Short mmCIF file of C-alpha atoms in Angstrom, two decimals:
data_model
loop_
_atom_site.label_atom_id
_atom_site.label_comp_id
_atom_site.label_asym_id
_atom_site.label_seq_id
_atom_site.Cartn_x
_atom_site.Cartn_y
_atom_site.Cartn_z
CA UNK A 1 58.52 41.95 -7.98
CA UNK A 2 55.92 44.63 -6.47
CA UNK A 3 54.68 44.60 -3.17
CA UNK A 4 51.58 44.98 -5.04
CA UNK A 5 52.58 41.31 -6.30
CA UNK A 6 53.81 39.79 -3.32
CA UNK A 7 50.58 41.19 -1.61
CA UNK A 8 48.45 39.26 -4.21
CA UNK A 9 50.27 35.66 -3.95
CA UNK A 10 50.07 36.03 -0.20
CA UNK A 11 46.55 36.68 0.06
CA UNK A 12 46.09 34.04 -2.40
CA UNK A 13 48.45 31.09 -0.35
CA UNK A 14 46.19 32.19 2.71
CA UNK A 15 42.65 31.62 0.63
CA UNK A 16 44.41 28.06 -0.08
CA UNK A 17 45.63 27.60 3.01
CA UNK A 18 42.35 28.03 4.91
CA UNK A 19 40.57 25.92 2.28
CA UNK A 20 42.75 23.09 3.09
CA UNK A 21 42.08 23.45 6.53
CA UNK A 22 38.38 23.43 5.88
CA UNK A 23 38.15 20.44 3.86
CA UNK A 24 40.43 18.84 6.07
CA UNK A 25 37.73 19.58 9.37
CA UNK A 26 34.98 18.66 7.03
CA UNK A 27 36.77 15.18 5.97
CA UNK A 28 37.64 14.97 9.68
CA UNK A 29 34.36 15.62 11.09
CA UNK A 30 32.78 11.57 9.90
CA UNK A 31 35.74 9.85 12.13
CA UNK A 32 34.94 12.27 15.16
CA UNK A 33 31.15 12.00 15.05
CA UNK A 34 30.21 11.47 17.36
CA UNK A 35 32.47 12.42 19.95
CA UNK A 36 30.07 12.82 22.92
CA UNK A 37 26.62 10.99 24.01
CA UNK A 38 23.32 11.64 21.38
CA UNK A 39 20.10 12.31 22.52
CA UNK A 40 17.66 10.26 21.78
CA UNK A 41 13.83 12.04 21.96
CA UNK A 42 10.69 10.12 21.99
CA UNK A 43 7.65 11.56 21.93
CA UNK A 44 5.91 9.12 24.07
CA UNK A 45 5.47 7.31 27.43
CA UNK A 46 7.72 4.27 28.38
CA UNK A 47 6.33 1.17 27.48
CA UNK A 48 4.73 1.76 24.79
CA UNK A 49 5.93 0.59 21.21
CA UNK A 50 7.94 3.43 19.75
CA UNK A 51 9.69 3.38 23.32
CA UNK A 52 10.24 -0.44 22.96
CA UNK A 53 11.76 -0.36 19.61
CA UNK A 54 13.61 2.33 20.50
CA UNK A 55 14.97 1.01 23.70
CA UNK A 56 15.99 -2.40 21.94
CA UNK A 57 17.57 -0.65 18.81
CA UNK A 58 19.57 2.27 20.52
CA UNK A 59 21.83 -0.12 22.16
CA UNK A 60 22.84 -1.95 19.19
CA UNK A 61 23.19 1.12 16.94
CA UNK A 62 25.41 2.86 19.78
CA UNK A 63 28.01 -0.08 19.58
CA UNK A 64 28.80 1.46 15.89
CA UNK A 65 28.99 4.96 16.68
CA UNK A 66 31.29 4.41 20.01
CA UNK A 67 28.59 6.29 21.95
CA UNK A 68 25.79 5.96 23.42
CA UNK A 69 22.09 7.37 23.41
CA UNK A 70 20.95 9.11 25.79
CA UNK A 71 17.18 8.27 25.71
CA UNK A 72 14.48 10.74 26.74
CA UNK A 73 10.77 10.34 26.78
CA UNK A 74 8.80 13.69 26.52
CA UNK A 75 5.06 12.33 25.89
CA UNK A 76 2.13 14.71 25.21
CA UNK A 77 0.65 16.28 22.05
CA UNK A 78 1.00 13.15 20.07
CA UNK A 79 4.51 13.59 19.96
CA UNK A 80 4.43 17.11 18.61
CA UNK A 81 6.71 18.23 21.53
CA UNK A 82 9.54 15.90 21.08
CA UNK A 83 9.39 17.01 18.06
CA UNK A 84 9.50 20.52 18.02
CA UNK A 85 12.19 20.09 20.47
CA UNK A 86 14.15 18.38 18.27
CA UNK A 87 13.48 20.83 15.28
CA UNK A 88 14.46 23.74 18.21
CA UNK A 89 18.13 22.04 18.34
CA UNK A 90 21.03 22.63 16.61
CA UNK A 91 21.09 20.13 13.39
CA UNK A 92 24.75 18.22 14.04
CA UNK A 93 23.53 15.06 14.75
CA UNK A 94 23.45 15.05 18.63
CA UNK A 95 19.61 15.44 19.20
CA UNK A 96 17.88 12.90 17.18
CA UNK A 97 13.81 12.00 17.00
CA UNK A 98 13.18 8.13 17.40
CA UNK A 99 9.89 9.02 15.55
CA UNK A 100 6.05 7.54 14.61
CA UNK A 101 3.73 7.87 11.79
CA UNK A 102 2.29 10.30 14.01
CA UNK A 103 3.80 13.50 12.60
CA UNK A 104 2.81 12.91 8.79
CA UNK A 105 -0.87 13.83 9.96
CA UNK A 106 -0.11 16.34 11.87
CA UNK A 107 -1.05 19.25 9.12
CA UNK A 108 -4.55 18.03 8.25
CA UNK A 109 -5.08 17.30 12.09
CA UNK A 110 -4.20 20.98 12.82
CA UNK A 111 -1.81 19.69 15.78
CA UNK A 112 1.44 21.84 14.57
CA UNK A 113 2.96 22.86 12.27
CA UNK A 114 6.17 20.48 12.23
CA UNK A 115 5.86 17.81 9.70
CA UNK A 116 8.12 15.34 8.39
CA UNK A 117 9.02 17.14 5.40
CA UNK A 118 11.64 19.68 7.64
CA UNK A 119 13.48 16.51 8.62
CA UNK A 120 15.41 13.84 7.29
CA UNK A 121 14.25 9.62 7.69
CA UNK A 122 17.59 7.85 9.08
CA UNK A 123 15.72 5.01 8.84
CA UNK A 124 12.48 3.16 8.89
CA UNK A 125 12.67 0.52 11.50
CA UNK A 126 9.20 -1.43 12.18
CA UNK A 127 5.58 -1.42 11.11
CA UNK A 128 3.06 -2.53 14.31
CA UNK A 129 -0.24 -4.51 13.17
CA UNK A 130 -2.74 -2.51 15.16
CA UNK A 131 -5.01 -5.09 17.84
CA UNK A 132 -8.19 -4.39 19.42
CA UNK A 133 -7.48 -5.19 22.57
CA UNK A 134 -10.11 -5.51 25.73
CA UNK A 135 -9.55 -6.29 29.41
CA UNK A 136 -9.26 -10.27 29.68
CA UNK A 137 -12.43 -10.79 31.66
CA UNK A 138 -14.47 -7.94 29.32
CA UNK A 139 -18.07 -8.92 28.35
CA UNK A 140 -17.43 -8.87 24.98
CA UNK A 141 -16.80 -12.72 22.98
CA UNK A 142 -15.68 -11.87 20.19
CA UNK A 143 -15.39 -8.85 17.56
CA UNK A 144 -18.99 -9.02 16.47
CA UNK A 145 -20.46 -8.83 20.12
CA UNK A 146 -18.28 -5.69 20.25
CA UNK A 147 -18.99 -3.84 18.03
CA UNK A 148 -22.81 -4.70 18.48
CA UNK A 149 -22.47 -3.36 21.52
CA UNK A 150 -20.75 0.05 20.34
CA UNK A 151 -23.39 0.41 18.28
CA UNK A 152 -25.84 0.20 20.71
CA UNK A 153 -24.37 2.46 22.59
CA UNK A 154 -22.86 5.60 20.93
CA UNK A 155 -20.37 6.91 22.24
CA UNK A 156 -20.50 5.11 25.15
CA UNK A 157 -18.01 2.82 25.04
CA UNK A 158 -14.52 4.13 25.86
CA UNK A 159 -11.12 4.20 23.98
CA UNK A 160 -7.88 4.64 25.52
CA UNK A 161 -6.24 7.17 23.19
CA UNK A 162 -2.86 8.60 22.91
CA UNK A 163 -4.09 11.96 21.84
CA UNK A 164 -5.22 13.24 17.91
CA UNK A 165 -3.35 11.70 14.98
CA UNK A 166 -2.50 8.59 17.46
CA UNK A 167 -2.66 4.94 16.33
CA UNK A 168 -6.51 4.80 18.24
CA UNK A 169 -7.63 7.99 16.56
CA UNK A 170 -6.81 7.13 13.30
CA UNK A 171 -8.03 3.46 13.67
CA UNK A 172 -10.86 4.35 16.02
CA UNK A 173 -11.50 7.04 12.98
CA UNK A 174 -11.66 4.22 10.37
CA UNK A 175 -14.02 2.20 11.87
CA UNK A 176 -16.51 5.45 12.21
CA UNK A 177 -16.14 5.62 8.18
CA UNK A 178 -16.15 1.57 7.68
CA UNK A 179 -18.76 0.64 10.05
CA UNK A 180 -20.60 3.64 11.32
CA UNK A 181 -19.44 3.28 15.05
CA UNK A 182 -18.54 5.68 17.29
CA UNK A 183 -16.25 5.51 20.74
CA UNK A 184 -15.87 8.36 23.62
CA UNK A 185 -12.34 8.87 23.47
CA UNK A 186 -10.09 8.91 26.51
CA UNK A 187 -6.67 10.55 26.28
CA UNK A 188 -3.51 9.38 27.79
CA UNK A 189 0.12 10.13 27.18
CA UNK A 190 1.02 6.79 25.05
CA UNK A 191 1.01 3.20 24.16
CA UNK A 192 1.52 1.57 27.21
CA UNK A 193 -0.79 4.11 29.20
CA UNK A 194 -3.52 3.00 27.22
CA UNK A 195 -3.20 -0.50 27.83
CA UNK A 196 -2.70 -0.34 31.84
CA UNK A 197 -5.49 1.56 31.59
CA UNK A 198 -7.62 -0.87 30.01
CA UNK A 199 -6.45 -3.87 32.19
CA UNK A 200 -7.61 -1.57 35.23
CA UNK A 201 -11.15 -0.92 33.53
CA UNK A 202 -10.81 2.60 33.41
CA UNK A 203 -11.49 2.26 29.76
CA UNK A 204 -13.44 -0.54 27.91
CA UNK A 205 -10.87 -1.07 25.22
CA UNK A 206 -8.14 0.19 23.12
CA UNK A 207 -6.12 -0.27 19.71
CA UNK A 208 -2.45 -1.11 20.49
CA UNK A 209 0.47 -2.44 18.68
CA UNK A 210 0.76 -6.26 18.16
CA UNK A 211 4.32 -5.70 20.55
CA UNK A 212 2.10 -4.55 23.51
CA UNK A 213 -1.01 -6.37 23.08
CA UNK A 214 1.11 -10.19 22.57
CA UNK A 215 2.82 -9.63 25.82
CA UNK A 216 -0.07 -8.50 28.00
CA UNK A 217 -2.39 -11.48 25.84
CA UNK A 218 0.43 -14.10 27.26
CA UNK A 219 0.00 -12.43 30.95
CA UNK A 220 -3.27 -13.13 30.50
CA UNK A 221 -4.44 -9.60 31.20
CA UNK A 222 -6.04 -8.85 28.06
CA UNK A 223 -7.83 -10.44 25.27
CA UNK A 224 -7.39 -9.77 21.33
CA UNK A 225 -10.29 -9.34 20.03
CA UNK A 226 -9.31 -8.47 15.79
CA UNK A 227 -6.08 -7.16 14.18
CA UNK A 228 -6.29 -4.60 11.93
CA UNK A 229 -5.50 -6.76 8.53
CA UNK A 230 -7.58 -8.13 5.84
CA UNK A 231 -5.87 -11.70 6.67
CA UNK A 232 -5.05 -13.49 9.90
CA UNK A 233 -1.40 -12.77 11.58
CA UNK A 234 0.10 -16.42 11.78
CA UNK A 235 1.93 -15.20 15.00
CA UNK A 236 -1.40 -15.22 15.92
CA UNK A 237 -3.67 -17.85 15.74
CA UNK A 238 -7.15 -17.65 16.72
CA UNK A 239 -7.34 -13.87 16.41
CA UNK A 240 -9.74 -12.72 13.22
CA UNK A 241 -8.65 -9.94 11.07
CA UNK A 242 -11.17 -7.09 10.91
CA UNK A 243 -11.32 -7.33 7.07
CA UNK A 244 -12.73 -10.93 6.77
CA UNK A 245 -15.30 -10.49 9.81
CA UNK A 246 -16.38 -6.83 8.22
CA UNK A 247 -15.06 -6.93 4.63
CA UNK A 248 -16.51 -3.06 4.13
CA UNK A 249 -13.43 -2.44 6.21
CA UNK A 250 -11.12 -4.07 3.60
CA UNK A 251 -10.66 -0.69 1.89
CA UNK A 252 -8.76 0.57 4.62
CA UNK A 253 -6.57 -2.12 5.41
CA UNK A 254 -3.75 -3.84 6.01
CA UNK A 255 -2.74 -0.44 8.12
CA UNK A 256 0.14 0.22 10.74
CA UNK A 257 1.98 2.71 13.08
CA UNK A 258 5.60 2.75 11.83
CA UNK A 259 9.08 3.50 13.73
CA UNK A 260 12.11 4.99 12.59
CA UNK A 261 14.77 7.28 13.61
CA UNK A 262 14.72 11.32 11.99
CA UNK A 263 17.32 13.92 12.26
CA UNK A 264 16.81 17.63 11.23
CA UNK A 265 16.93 18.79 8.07
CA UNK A 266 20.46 20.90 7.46
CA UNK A 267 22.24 18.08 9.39
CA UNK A 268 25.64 17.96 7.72
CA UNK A 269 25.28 14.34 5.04
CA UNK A 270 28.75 12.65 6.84
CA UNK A 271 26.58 12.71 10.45
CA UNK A 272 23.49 11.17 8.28
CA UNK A 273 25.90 8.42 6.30
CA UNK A 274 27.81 7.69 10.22
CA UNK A 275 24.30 7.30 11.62
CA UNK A 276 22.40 5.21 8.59
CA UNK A 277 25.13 3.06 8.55
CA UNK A 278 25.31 2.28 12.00
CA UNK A 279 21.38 1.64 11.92
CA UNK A 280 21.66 -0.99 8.73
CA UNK A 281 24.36 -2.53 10.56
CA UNK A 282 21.75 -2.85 13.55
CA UNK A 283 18.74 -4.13 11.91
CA UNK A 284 21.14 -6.85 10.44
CA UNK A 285 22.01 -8.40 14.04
CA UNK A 286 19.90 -11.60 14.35
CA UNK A 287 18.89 -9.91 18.49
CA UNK A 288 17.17 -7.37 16.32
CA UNK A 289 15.32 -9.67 13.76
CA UNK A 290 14.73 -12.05 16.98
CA UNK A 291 12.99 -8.75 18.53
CA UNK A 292 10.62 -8.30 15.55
CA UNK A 293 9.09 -11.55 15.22
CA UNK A 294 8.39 -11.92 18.86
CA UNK A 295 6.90 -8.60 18.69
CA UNK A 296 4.57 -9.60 16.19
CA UNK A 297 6.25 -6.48 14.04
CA UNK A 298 7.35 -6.30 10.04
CA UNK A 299 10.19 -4.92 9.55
CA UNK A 300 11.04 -2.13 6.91
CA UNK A 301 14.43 -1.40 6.96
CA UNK A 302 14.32 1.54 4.58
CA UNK A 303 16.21 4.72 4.37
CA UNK A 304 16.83 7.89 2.28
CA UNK A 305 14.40 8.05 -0.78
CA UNK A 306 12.98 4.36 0.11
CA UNK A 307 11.95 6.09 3.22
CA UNK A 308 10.26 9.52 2.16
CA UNK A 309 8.57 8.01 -0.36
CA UNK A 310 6.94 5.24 1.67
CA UNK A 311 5.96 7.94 4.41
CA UNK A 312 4.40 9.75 1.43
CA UNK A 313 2.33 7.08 0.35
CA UNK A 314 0.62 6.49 3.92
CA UNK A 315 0.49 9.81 4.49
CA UNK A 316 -1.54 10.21 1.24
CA UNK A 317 -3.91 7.11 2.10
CA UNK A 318 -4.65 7.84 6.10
CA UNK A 319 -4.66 11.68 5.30
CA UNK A 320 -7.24 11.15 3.21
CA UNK A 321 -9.20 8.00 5.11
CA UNK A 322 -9.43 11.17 7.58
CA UNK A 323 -10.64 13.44 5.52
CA UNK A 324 -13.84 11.04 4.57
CA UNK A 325 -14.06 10.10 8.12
CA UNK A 326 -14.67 13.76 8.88
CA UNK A 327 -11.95 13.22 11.63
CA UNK A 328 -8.98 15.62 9.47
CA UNK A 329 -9.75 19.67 10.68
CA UNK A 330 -8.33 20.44 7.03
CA UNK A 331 -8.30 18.51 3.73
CA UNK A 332 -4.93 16.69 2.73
CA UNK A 333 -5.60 18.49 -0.69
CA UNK A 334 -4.71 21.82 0.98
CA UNK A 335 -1.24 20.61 1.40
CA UNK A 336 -1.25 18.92 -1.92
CA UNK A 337 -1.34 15.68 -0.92
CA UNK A 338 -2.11 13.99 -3.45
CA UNK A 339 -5.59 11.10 -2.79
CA UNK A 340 -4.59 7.71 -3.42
#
């Protein structure tokens, strides 16, 4: 035999053996993920809903994976910073996005250039039913008298807002196109912000979640005045739904914020199976399911191509409720996003 020969079926047993040992780290790599703590980035202030959910899920999620998340709020820019933080990280799984709806408006709102499409849904946890929510001793009766009085007053009345493409933007937004009312909008770094803030009277009202609103409604802080639905919540009785007290608002409704938990895209698929599976087994513990019924939430429960294609299809009908609003900077058609 040459040494020609020899040369060739040694090069070749060292191709094979390094393939081995490849295949071998990749098959390896599901049982050792994770082997350290995950970081879990939200893009918004504690207490608000995304932080709640979060908070609740994480802990039950972590019991699967044998490690826990390490949960970090960095609020501001309607979560644009957590996420380009996240999208700044190395995709393996160990900085994750406990995410909102807020990011699938983010092109048409001009707020960055980070969108949902660069990552990949873990899963969908929650959908909030939006409240409108004013300081328990506020002037206002009832929904009616309110907006009355917003009328009367343009732009005089003040929304607490979590910043351009948040949950009172876009609702706030809707009833400008629905109703013809107008609010002076008053930024603040999140959810629960917004709500201390209208308890103090520093703003006249705001649009939470259901989660926030029940809690500080049972405290007796706050009053409910609508939900954002075309029918009332049964977990709320005595609350009207905005639809049936102003049925030109029915085109727009039932509408949410939603929760769920994103990873970058090129995140190898064995760290995205290890982490869906250790959400589904989370959202099937009865603490979890006891969590979103006394938050007033519906949960969704989707992932993979469930997921994307329901955050397509709101994305396509608030892009657009935007757009005729006159609230979106650019239309949804320039990013082919398709009108419902």
């Amino acid at each position: 035999m040459s040494w020609k020969s020899i040369g060739s079926k040694l090069l070749l047993g060292l191709v094979c053996v390094s393939l081995v040992a490849t295949l071998a780290g990749c098959g390896g790599t599901t049982a050792k993920y994770p082997e350290k703590p995950m970081t879990l980035v939200l893009g918004w202030a504690a207490g608000g809903m995304t932080d709640r959910v979060m908070r609740f899920i994480g802990p039950i999620a972590e019991k699967e994976l044998g490690q826990p998340f390490v949960i970090t709020n960095m609020p501001g820019a309607t979560s644009a910073i957590a996420m380009q933080h996240v999208f700044s990280q190395k995709p393996d799984g160990y900085t994750i996005l406990g995410g909102s709806e807020n990011p699938a408006l983010f092109q048409v709102l001009d707020v960055s250039p980070r969108n949902y499409d660069e990552y990949d849904p873990i899963m969908l946890l929650a959908m909030s039913i939006p409240c409108i929510v004013v300081e328990a001793n506020a002037p206002w009766k009832d929904i009616k008298e309110f907006i009355a009085a917003a009328k009367a007053k343009p732009g005089g009345i003040k929304l607490g807002n979590t910043g351009i493409g948040g949950q009172p933007h876009v609702t706030g937004s809707m009833m400008k196109a629905g109703l013809g009312v107008e609010f002076a909008m008053v930024p603040y770094d999140g959810e629960g912000p917004t709500v201390t803030a209208t308890i103090g009277k520093h703003v006249d009202f705001t649009i939470a979640g259901a989660t926030a609103a029940v809690e500080n409604m049972r405290a007796g802080k706050i009053r409910i005045l609508a939900t954002f639905t075309n029918e009332k919540v049964p977990l709320l009785p005595g609350v009207p739904a905005l639809g049936e007290e102003f049925p030109e608002m029915k085109k727009y409704l039932p509408w949410g914020a939603w929760y769920g938990v994103f990873v970058k895209k090129g995140t190898p698929q064995n760290v995205k199976d290890r982490l869906t599976a250790a959400f589904k087994k989370a959202i099937e513990d009865p603490k979890w399911k006891e969590f979103t019924t006394q938050m007033v939430a519906n949960p969704l429960s989707l992932s993979g191509d469930d997921a994307v294609k329901f955050i397509k299809k709101w994305q396509s009908v608030t892009t657009w409720t935007l757009h005729e609003a006159g609230a979106a900077k650019k239309s949804p058609a320039d990013f082919n996003i398709p009108k419902p």
